[in-house]
Amino acid sequence: MTEYNKIINDINNGKLSPVYLIHGEENYFKDNIIKIITDSVINEASVDFDLKKIYGKKTDETQENEVIDFVKRFPLSGDYSLLIVKDSKNLSSDFKNIISYIENVNSNSILVLSFNNNLDKRKKIYKSSQKYGTVFESKKIYDNQVYGWIESQCNFKSLNLHPNSIKIIADFTGNDLSQIDNELEKLKLNSNKDDIINPEDVEDIIGFSKEYNFFELTKVIGKNNYIKSLEIVSYMSKNIKKYPLPLIIGTVYSFFNKLFIYHSIENKNEAPKLLGINPYFINEYREASVVYSMKRISRIFGYLLEADKRSKGIEFDNTDHLGILNDLIYKIFKSN
């Protein structure tokens, strides 16, 4: 996410805005921007004097004035006073006083307004913040964007990961951006700058298996390797915390859904972009498309739906994870 990385770079380079309005559903971006602002302007000596955090409360009509009083004053110890308002929607009904301040800010203060959900861009508080400060919409990342997000963060953190390493991390973390960030930090701390981080390194440093993971499961299914598929689901079923049954089924569904779409793409050169995958992996879909026709995939969707119901205990016993997975794999391979 270029906009997010630009804001982080600006803060790290001392280019600070007097006002930050952060809104949207993804907490990772909001929390990280706030943390980096705080780390940049507040030190151990100033934390008790120049930092204030409040949560907007509908029942407290004095909060807006409290905010104005704090940001108008000069810092007592550091270079800036920093006020962070969480759940800012409840701070005021019209933000009249806040808007008035934003249009005539104190250059020695930084005001951060964080909103839990998306803010109406027609609101004056949004327009004023955009004109005089920095506005960021914190959007959720979809599953098909996770690989690209990890790739961009690797570039940002100067990490050189092999495409298979990125895929393994993406499969394990899903769109949990905080976990992704933690895993990448582990890799950064335990590798040299110019190293190419291979799946073996991911397994050694993070603990994700390079042989038994979601990526390898869909890969061997695509290669029509029945025995290896059974071996992987057997391994996964022994650790249901790390490999939840619904996630395994969802991963296999996602693979076949993309494969179904691949069949329908006339210009195969456009497939990586349309499928939201790295071109490095497109050959796996090309090979799998020979094994699985659209008609066969349609039948497999039915088996996946049945397995999903069983995993949720709908009309079936959901305690036998290995039995559900073995049955699913059997039906996939016998679906000709």
Coordinates of C-alpha atoms in Angstrom, one line a residue:
M1 CA 0.0 0.0 0.0
T2 CA 1.9 3.0 -1.4
E3 CA 0.0 5.6 0.5
Y4 CA 0.5 3.9 3.9
N5 CA 4.3 3.5 3.3
K6 CA 4.6 7.1 2.2
I7 CA 3.0 8.3 5.5
I8 CA 5.4 6.1 7.5
N9 CA 8.4 7.3 5.5
D10 CA 7.4 10.9 6.0
I11 CA 7.0 10.5 9.7
N12 CA 10.4 8.7 10.0
N13 CA 12.0 11.5 8.0
G14 CA 10.6 14.1 10.3
K15 CA 7.9 15.4 7.9
L16 CA 5.0 15.6 10.3
S17 CA 1.5 16.8 9.8
P18 CA -0.3 18.9 12.5
V19 CA -3.4 16.8 12.0
Y20 CA -3.9 13.1 11.2
L21 CA -7.4 11.8 10.5
I22 CA -7.3 8.0 10.3
H23 CA -10.5 6.1 9.5
G24 CA -11.5 2.6 8.3
E25 CA -11.9 -1.0 9.5
E26 CA -8.3 -2.2 9.5
N27 CA -6.8 -1.6 12.9
Y28 CA -3.2 -2.6 11.9
F29 CA -2.6 0.5 9.8
K30 CA -4.3 2.8 12.3
D31 CA -2.4 1.4 15.3
N32 CA 0.9 1.4 13.5
I33 CA 0.7 5.0 12.2
I34 CA -0.2 6.1 15.8
K35 CA 2.7 4.1 17.2
I36 CA 5.2 5.5 14.8
I37 CA 4.0 9.1 15.4
T38 CA 4.3 8.6 19.1
D39 CA 7.8 7.1 18.9
S40 CA 8.9 9.9 16.7
V41 CA 7.8 12.9 18.9
I42 CA 7.5 11.6 22.4
N43 CA 10.4 10.4 24.5
E44 CA 10.8 9.1 28.1
A45 CA 11.2 12.6 29.4
S46 CA 8.1 14.1 27.7
V47 CA 5.7 11.2 27.9
D48 CA 4.1 12.4 31.2
F49 CA 3.7 16.0 30.1
D50 CA 3.2 16.1 26.3
L51 CA 1.2 13.0 25.5
K52 CA -2.5 12.6 26.0
K53 CA -4.8 9.8 24.9
I54 CA -8.6 9.9 25.2
Y55 CA -11.5 7.9 23.9
G56 CA -14.5 9.7 22.5
K57 CA -17.6 9.4 24.8
K58 CA -21.0 10.5 23.7
T59 CA -21.9 11.2 27.4
D60 CA -19.0 13.7 27.9
E61 CA -19.8 17.0 26.2
T62 CA -16.6 18.6 27.6
Q63 CA -14.2 16.4 25.7
E64 CA -14.1 18.6 22.6
N65 CA -13.0 21.6 24.6
E66 CA -10.5 19.3 26.5
V67 CA -8.9 18.5 23.1
I68 CA -8.8 22.1 22.0
D69 CA -7.2 23.2 25.3
F70 CA -4.5 20.6 25.1
V71 CA -3.4 21.1 21.4
K72 CA -3.4 24.9 21.8
R73 CA -0.9 24.8 24.5
F74 CA 2.9 24.6 24.0
P75 CA 4.8 21.4 24.9
L76 CA 6.3 21.3 28.4
S77 CA 9.2 19.0 27.8
G78 CA 9.6 17.9 24.1
D79 CA 9.2 19.6 20.7
Y80 CA 5.6 18.6 20.3
S81 CA 2.4 18.0 22.3
L82 CA 0.6 14.9 21.0
L83 CA -3.1 14.2 21.5
I84 CA -4.5 10.9 20.3
V85 CA -8.3 10.5 20.1
K86 CA -9.6 7.0 19.7
D87 CA -13.2 6.4 18.6
S88 CA -13.4 10.0 17.5
K89 CA -16.9 9.7 16.2
N90 CA -18.2 10.2 19.7
L91 CA -16.1 13.2 20.4
S92 CA -18.5 15.7 18.9
S93 CA -21.8 15.9 16.9
D94 CA -20.5 18.5 14.4
F95 CA -16.7 18.9 15.2
K96 CA -17.3 22.6 14.9
N97 CA -14.6 23.6 17.4
I98 CA -12.2 20.9 16.1
I99 CA -12.6 22.2 12.6
S100 CA -11.9 25.7 13.7
Y101 CA -8.7 24.6 15.3
I102 CA -7.6 22.5 12.3
E103 CA -8.0 25.6 10.1
N104 CA -5.6 27.5 12.5
V105 CA -3.4 24.9 14.1
N106 CA -0.6 25.2 16.7
S107 CA 2.5 24.1 14.8
N108 CA 3.9 22.7 18.1
S109 CA 1.1 20.2 18.5
I110 CA 0.0 17.1 16.6
L111 CA -3.7 16.0 16.8
V112 CA -4.6 12.4 15.8
L113 CA -8.2 11.6 15.2
S114 CA -8.9 7.9 14.8
F115 CA -12.3 6.6 13.7
N116 CA -13.4 3.0 14.0
N117 CA -15.2 2.9 10.7
N118 CA -15.2 4.8 7.4
L119 CA -15.9 8.5 7.6
D120 CA -18.3 10.2 5.2
K121 CA -15.9 12.1 2.9
R122 CA -18.5 14.9 2.5
K123 CA -18.2 15.8 6.1
K124 CA -16.4 19.1 6.8
I125 CA -14.1 17.5 9.4
Y126 CA -12.8 15.2 6.6
K127 CA -12.3 18.0 4.1
S128 CA -10.6 20.3 6.6
S129 CA -8.3 17.5 7.8
Q130 CA -7.5 16.7 4.1
K131 CA -6.7 20.3 3.3
Y132 CA -4.6 21.1 6.4
G133 CA -3.3 17.7 7.5
T134 CA -3.1 14.1 6.5
V135 CA -6.0 11.8 5.9
F136 CA -5.7 8.0 5.6
E137 CA -8.4 5.4 4.9
S138 CA -7.4 2.1 6.6
K139 CA -8.9 -0.5 4.3
K140 CA -9.1 -4.2 5.0
I141 CA -6.9 -6.3 2.7
Y142 CA -8.6 -9.2 0.9
D143 CA -7.1 -12.7 0.8
N144 CA -6.2 -12.3 -2.9
Q145 CA -4.2 -9.1 -2.0
V146 CA -2.1 -10.7 0.8
Y147 CA 0.7 -12.0 -1.4
G148 CA 1.1 -8.5 -2.9
W149 CA 1.0 -6.9 0.5
I150 CA 3.8 -9.2 1.8
E151 CA 5.8 -8.5 -1.3
S152 CA 5.5 -4.7 -0.8
Q153 CA 6.4 -5.0 2.9
C154 CA 9.5 -7.0 2.0
N155 CA 10.6 -4.2 -0.4
F156 CA 9.8 -1.6 2.3
K157 CA 11.8 -3.6 4.9
S158 CA 14.6 -4.5 2.5
L159 CA 13.9 -8.2 2.7
N160 CA 14.5 -10.5 -0.3
L161 CA 12.1 -13.4 0.0
H162 CA 11.8 -16.2 -2.6
P163 CA 8.2 -16.3 -4.1
N164 CA 7.6 -19.7 -2.4
S165 CA 8.5 -18.2 1.0
I166 CA 6.0 -15.4 0.5
K167 CA 3.3 -17.9 -0.5
I168 CA 4.0 -20.0 2.6
I169 CA 3.7 -17.0 4.9
A170 CA 0.5 -15.8 3.1
D171 CA -1.1 -19.2 3.5
F172 CA -0.4 -19.4 7.2
T173 CA -1.3 -15.9 8.2
G174 CA -4.2 -15.0 5.9
N175 CA -4.9 -11.3 6.0
D176 CA -3.8 -10.9 9.7
L177 CA -1.4 -8.0 9.0
S178 CA -0.1 -7.8 12.5
Q179 CA 1.0 -11.4 12.3
I180 CA 2.6 -10.9 8.9
D181 CA 4.5 -7.9 10.3
N182 CA 5.7 -9.9 13.2
E183 CA 6.9 -12.8 11.0
L184 CA 8.7 -10.5 8.6
E185 CA 10.5 -8.8 11.6
K186 CA 11.7 -12.2 12.8
L187 CA 13.1 -12.9 9.3
K188 CA 14.8 -9.5 9.2
L189 CA 16.4 -10.0 12.6
N190 CA 17.7 -13.4 11.7
S191 CA 19.0 -12.9 8.2
N192 CA 21.6 -10.7 6.3
K193 CA 20.5 -7.9 4.1
D194 CA 21.5 -9.5 0.8
D195 CA 20.3 -13.0 1.6
I196 CA 17.5 -14.6 -0.4
I197 CA 15.2 -16.1 2.2
N198 CA 14.1 -19.5 1.0
P199 CA 11.3 -21.8 2.3
E200 CA 14.0 -23.6 4.4
D201 CA 14.8 -20.3 6.1
V202 CA 11.2 -19.7 6.8
E203 CA 10.9 -23.1 8.4
D204 CA 14.0 -22.6 10.5
I205 CA 13.3 -19.0 11.7
I206 CA 9.5 -18.9 11.9
G207 CA 8.5 -22.5 12.2
F208 CA 6.3 -22.8 9.2
S209 CA 6.8 -26.2 7.5
K210 CA 8.0 -25.9 3.9
E211 CA 6.7 -29.4 3.2
Y212 CA 3.4 -29.5 5.0
N213 CA 1.5 -26.3 4.4
F214 CA -1.5 -25.0 2.5
F215 CA 0.6 -24.0 -0.5
E216 CA 2.1 -27.5 -0.8
L217 CA -1.4 -29.1 -0.4
T218 CA -2.9 -27.2 -3.4
K219 CA 0.3 -27.7 -5.3
V220 CA 0.2 -31.5 -5.0
I221 CA -3.5 -31.6 -5.7
G222 CA -2.9 -29.6 -8.9
K223 CA -0.2 -32.1 -9.9
N224 CA -2.7 -34.9 -9.3
N225 CA -0.6 -36.5 -6.6
Y226 CA -3.1 -38.4 -4.5
I227 CA -0.7 -40.1 -2.0
K228 CA 1.2 -36.8 -1.2
S229 CA -2.2 -35.0 -0.7
L230 CA -3.2 -37.7 1.9
E231 CA 0.1 -37.4 3.6
I232 CA -0.2 -33.6 4.0
V233 CA -3.8 -33.6 5.3
S234 CA -2.8 -36.4 7.7
Y235 CA -0.1 -34.1 9.1
M236 CA -2.4 -31.1 9.2
S237 CA -5.2 -33.0 11.1
K238 CA -2.8 -33.7 14.0
N239 CA -2.5 -30.0 14.6
I240 CA -5.9 -28.4 14.3
K241 CA -4.9 -25.2 16.0
K242 CA -2.3 -24.5 13.4
Y243 CA -4.4 -25.9 10.6
P244 CA -8.1 -25.3 11.3
L245 CA -10.3 -27.5 9.2
P246 CA -12.4 -24.6 7.7
L247 CA -9.2 -22.9 6.7
I248 CA -7.9 -26.0 4.9
I249 CA -11.2 -26.4 3.0
G250 CA -11.3 -22.7 2.2
T251 CA -7.8 -22.8 0.8
V252 CA -8.6 -25.8 -1.4
Y253 CA -11.8 -24.0 -2.5
S254 CA -9.8 -20.8 -3.3
F255 CA -7.4 -22.9 -5.5
F256 CA -10.2 -24.5 -7.5
N257 CA -12.0 -21.2 -7.8
K258 CA -9.0 -19.5 -9.3
L259 CA -8.4 -22.6 -11.6
F260 CA -12.0 -22.3 -12.8
I261 CA -11.5 -18.6 -13.6
Y262 CA -8.2 -19.5 -15.3
H263 CA -10.1 -21.8 -17.7
S264 CA -12.3 -18.9 -18.7
I265 CA -9.5 -16.4 -19.4
E266 CA -9.0 -16.1 -23.2
N267 CA -5.7 -14.3 -23.1
K268 CA -3.6 -16.4 -20.6
N269 CA -1.0 -13.6 -20.4
E270 CA -3.5 -11.6 -18.4
A271 CA -4.1 -14.6 -16.0
P272 CA -1.7 -13.5 -13.2
K273 CA -3.3 -10.1 -12.9
L274 CA -6.9 -11.3 -13.2
L275 CA -6.3 -14.1 -10.6
G276 CA -4.3 -11.8 -8.3
I277 CA -1.2 -14.1 -8.2
N278 CA 2.5 -13.6 -8.8
P279 CA 3.4 -14.7 -12.4
Y280 CA 5.9 -17.1 -10.8
F281 CA 3.0 -19.4 -9.9
I282 CA 1.0 -19.3 -13.1
N283 CA 2.6 -22.4 -14.4
E284 CA 1.0 -24.4 -11.6
Y285 CA -2.5 -23.3 -12.8
R286 CA -1.6 -24.1 -16.4
E287 CA -0.6 -27.6 -15.5
A288 CA -3.6 -28.1 -13.2
S289 CA -5.9 -26.9 -15.9
V290 CA -4.9 -30.0 -17.9
V291 CA -5.9 -32.3 -15.1
Y292 CA -9.1 -30.5 -14.0
S293 CA -11.7 -29.4 -16.5
M294 CA -14.3 -26.9 -15.7
K295 CA -16.9 -29.7 -15.6
R296 CA -14.8 -31.6 -13.1
I297 CA -14.1 -28.5 -11.0
S298 CA -17.9 -27.9 -10.8
R299 CA -18.3 -31.3 -9.2
I300 CA -15.5 -30.6 -6.8
F301 CA -17.2 -27.4 -5.7
G302 CA -20.1 -29.7 -4.5
Y303 CA -17.6 -31.9 -2.5
L304 CA -16.1 -28.8 -0.9
L305 CA -19.5 -27.5 0.1
E306 CA -20.3 -30.9 1.7
A307 CA -16.9 -30.9 3.5
D308 CA -17.6 -27.3 4.7
K309 CA -20.9 -28.4 6.2
R310 CA -19.3 -31.3 7.9
S311 CA -16.6 -29.1 9.3
K312 CA -19.3 -26.9 10.9
G313 CA -21.3 -29.9 12.2
I314 CA -24.2 -29.3 9.9
E315 CA -26.0 -32.6 9.6
F316 CA -22.7 -34.4 10.2
D317 CA -20.3 -35.2 13.1
N318 CA -17.4 -32.7 12.8
T319 CA -15.0 -34.3 15.3
D320 CA -13.3 -36.6 12.8
H321 CA -11.1 -34.0 11.0
L322 CA -8.9 -36.6 9.3
G323 CA -11.9 -38.5 8.1
I324 CA -13.5 -35.4 6.6
L325 CA -10.2 -34.5 4.8
N326 CA -9.5 -38.0 3.6
D327 CA -13.0 -38.2 2.2
L328 CA -12.7 -34.8 0.5
I329 CA -9.3 -35.7 -1.1
Y330 CA -10.7 -39.1 -2.3
K331 CA -13.7 -37.4 -3.9
I332 CA -11.5 -34.8 -5.6
F333 CA -9.2 -37.4 -7.1
K334 CA -12.1 -39.7 -8.1
S335 CA -14.2 -36.9 -9.6
N336 CA -13.4 -37.8 -13.3

